[in-house]
CSV table of C-alpha atoms in Angstrom, one decimal:
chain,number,residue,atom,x,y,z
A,1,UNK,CA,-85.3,-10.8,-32.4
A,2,UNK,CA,-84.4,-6.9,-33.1
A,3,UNK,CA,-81.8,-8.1,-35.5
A,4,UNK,CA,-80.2,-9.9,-33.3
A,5,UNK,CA,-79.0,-13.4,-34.5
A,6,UNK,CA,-78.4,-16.4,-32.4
A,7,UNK,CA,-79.1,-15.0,-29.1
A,8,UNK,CA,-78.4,-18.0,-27.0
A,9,UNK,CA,-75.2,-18.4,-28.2
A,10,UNK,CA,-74.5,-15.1,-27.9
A,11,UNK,CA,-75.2,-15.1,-23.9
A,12,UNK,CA,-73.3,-17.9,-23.7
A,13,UNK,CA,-69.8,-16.6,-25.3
A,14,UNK,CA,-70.6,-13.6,-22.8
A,15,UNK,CA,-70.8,-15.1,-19.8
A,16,UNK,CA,-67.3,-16.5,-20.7
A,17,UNK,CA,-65.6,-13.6,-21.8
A,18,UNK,CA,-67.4,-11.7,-18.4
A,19,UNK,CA,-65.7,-13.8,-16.3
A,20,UNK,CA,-62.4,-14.0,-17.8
A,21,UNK,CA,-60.1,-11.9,-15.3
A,22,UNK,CA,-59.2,-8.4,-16.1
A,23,UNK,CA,-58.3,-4.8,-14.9
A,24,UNK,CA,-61.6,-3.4,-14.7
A,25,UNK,CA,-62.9,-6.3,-12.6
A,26,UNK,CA,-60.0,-6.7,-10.5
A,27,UNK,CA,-59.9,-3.2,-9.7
A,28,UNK,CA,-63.2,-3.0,-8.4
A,29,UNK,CA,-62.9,-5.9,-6.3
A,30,UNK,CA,-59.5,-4.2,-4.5
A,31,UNK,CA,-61.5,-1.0,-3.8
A,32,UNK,CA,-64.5,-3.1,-2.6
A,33,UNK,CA,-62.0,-4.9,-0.2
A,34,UNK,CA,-60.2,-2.1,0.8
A,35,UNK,CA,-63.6,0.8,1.2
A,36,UNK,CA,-66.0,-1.3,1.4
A,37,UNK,CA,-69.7,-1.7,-0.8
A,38,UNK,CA,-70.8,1.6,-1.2
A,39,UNK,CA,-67.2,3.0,-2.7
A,40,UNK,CA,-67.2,-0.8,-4.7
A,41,UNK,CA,-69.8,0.1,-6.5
A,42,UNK,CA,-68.4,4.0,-7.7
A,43,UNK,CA,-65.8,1.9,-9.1
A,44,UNK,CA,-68.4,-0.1,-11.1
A,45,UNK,CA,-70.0,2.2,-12.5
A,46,UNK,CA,-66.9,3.6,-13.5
A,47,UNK,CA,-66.8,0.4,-15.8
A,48,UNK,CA,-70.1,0.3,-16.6
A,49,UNK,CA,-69.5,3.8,-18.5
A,50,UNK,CA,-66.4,3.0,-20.1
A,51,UNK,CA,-68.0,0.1,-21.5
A,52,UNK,CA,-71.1,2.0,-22.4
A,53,UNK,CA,-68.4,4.2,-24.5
A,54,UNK,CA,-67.0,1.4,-26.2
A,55,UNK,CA,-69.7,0.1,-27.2
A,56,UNK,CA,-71.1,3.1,-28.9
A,57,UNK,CA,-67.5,3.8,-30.5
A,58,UNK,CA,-67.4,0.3,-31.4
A,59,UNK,CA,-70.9,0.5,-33.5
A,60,UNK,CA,-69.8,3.4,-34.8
A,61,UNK,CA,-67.2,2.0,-36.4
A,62,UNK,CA,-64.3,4.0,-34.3
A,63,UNK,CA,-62.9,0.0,-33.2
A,64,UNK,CA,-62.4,-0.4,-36.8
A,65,UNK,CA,-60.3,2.6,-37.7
A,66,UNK,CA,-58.0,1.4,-34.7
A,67,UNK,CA,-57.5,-1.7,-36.2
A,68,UNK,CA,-56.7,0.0,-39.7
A,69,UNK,CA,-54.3,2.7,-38.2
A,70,UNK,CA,-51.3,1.3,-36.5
A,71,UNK,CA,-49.9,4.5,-35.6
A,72,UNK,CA,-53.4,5.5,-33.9
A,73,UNK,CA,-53.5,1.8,-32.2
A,74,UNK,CA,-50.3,2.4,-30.7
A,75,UNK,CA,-51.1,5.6,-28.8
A,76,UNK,CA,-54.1,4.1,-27.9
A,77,UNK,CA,-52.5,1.2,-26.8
A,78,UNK,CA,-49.1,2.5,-24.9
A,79,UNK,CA,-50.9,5.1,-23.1
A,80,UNK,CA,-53.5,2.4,-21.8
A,81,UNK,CA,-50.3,0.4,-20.7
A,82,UNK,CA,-48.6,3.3,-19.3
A,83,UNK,CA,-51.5,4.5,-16.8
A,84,UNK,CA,-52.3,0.4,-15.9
A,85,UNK,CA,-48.1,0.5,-14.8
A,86,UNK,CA,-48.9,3.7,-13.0
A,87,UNK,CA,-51.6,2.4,-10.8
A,88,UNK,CA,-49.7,-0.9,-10.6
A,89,UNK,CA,-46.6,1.5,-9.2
A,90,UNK,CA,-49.4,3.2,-6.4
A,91,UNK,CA,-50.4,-0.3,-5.3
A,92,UNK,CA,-47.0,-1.7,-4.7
A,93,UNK,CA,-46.2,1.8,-2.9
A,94,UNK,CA,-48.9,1.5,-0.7
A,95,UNK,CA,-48.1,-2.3,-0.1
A,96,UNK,CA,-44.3,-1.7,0.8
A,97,UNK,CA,-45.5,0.9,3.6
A,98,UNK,CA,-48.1,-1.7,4.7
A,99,UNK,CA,-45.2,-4.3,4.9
A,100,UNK,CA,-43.0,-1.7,6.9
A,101,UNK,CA,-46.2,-0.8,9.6
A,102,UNK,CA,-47.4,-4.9,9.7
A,103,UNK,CA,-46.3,-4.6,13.3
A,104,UNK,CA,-48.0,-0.9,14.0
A,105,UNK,CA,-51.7,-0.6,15.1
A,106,UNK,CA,-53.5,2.7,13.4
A,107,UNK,CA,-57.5,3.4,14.0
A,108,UNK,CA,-59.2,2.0,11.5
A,109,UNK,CA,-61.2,5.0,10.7
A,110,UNK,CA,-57.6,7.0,10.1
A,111,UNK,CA,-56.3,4.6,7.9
A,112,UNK,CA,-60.0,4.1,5.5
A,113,UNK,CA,-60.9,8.1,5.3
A,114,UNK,CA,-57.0,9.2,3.7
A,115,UNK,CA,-57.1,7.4,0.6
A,116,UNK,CA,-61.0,7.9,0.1
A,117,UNK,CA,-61.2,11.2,-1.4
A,118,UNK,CA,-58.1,10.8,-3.2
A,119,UNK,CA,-58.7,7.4,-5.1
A,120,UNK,CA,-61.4,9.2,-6.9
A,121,UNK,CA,-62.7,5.2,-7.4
A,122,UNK,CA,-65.1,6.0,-10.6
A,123,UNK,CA,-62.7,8.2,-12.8
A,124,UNK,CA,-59.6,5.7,-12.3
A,125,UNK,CA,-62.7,2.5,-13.0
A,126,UNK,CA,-63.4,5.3,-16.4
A,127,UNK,CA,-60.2,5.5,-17.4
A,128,UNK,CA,-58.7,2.0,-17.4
A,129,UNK,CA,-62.1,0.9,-19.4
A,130,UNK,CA,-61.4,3.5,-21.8
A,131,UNK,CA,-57.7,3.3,-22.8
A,132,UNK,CA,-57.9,-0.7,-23.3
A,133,UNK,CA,-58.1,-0.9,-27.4
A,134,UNK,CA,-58.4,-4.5,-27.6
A,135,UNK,CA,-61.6,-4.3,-25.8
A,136,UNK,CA,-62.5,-1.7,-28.5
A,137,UNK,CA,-61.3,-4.6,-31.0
A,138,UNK,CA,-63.5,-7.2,-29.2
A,139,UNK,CA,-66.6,-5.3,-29.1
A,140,UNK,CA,-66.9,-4.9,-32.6
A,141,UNK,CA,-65.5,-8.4,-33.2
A,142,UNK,CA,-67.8,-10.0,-30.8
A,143,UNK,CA,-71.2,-8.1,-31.6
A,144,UNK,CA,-70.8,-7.9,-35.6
A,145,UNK,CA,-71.1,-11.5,-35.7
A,146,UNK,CA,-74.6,-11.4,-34.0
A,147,UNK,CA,-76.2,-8.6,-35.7
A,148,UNK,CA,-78.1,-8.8,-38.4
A,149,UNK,CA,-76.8,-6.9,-41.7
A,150,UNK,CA,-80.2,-6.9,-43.4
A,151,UNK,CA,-82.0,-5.3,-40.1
A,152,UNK,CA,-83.3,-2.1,-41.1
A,153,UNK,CA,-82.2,-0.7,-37.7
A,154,UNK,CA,-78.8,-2.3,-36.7
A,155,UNK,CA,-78.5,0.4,-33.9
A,156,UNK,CA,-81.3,-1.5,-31.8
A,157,UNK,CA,-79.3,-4.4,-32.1
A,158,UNK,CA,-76.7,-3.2,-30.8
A,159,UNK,CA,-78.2,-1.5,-28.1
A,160,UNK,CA,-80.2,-5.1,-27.4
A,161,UNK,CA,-76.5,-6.7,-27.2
A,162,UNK,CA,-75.1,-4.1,-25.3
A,163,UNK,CA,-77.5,-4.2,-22.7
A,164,UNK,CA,-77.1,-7.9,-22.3
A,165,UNK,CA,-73.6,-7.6,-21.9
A,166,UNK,CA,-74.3,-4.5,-19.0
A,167,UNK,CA,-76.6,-7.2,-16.9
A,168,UNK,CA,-73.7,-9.4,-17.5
A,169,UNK,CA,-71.7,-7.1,-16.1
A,170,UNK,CA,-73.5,-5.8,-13.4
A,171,UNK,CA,-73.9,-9.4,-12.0
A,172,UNK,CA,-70.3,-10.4,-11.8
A,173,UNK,CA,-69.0,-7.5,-10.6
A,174,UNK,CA,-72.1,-7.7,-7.9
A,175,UNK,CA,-70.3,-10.5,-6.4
A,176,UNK,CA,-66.9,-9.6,-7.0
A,177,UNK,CA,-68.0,-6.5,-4.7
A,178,UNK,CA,-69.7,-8.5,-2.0
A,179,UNK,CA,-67.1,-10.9,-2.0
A,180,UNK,CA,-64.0,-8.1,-1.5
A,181,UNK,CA,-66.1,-6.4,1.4
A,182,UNK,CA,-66.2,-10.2,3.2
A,183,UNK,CA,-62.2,-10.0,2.7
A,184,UNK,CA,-62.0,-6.5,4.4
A,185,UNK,CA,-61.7,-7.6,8.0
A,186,UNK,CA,-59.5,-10.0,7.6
A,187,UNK,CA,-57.0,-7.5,5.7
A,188,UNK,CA,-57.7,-4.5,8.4
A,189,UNK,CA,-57.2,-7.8,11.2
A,190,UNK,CA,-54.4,-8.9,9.3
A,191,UNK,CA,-51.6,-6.1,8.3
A,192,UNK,CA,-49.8,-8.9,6.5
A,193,UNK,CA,-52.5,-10.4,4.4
A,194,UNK,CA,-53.5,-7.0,3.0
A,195,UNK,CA,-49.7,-6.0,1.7
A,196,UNK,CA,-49.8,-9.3,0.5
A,197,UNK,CA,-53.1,-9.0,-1.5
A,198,UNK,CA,-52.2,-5.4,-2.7
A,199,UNK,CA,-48.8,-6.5,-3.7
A,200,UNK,CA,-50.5,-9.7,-5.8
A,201,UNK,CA,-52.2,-6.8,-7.3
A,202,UNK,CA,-50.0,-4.4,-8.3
A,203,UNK,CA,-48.1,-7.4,-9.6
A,204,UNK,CA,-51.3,-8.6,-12.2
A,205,UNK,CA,-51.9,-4.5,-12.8
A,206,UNK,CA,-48.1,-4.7,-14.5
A,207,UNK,CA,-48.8,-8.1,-16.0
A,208,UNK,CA,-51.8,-6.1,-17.7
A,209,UNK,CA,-49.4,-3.5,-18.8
A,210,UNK,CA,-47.1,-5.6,-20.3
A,211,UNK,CA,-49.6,-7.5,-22.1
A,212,UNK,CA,-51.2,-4.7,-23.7
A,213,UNK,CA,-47.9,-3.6,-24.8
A,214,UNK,CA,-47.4,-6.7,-26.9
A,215,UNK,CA,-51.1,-6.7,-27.8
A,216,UNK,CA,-51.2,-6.0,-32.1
A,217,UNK,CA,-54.1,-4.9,-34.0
């Protein structure tokens, strides 16, 4: 089908890699939680173009001259881990001065506009999608083996994959938002839940770091 080979086995190894935790998903279900749907799915779409990105460097072969140039890999790579440990820095921030104000009561309409206009939800979603080279690596790695070399137009099969991987996408993280704006009363109910969850976090955002840090080409 449009140079695609194996599709069902394709969908299947997607739905599994889509649901495997990560930054960009657990992102979008903190600002879902915390803003609500509407400010959820900003951050989405944020993803959804980073990954659009990817996938275009990724056919055209940019994924590949990553994994050939260590020195290029590992600019890629540090300053990926670098802005993940900066926004894992913000988190625990805001959850130590949630911890110190547990016992405090502020309106909840004070306390949701602040940090609106200064999250700036989609560019941060962007950003962490873009400076993540081992999803560069995986694109390429996960796609070649379903395209068809002798396909006169290997671009539509790309396109076919990548739009497959989009719905998968657009379904999880669907959930993931509906499911963080169900956990937004109890965190504005409960002071101490909330610094809890943002501290949990901040903590994985740092985990993320570090493990891109050791990640090799």
């Amino acid at each position: 089908m449009l140079g695609v080979i194996d599709l069902p086995t394709y969908l299947a190894g997607l739905v599994l890699i889509v649901l495997l935790p990560g930054p960009n998903s657990l992102y979008v279900l903190s600002v879902a939680a915390r803003k609500g749907v509407r400010t959820g799915y900003t951050a989405a779409a944020g993803v959804w173009c980073g990954d659009t990105v990817l996938m275009t460097l990724s056919a055209a072969g940019v994924a590949s001259l990553l994994q050939a140039n260590a020195v290029l890999f590992g600019i890629v790579k540090y300053a990926g881990a670098g802005y993940l440990t900066w926004l894992a820095i913000g988190m625990l921030r805001a959850a130590w001065g949630m911890w110190r104000t547990r016992h405090e009561r502020v309106a909840e309409s004070e306390t949701d506009a602040a940090p609106a206009a200064e999250e700036r939800p989609f560019r941060r979603a962007l950003v962490i999608s873009l400076f993540n080279p081992k999803a560069i690596l995986f694109f390429v790695a996960f796609f070649v083996q379903f395209v068809d070399p002798g396909y006169a137009y290997p671009a539509l099969s790309f396109v076919v994959l990548g739009a497959f991987a989009q719905l998968a996408s657009f379904l999880y993280l669907t959930a993931l938002i509906f499911s963080g704006t169900k956990l937004a009363a109890a965190f504005r109910r409960r002071k101490r839940l909330s610094a809890g969850a943002t501290t949990a976090a901040g903590a994985l955002f740092l985990g993320f770091a570090v493990k891109l840090t050791l990640a090799s080409a």
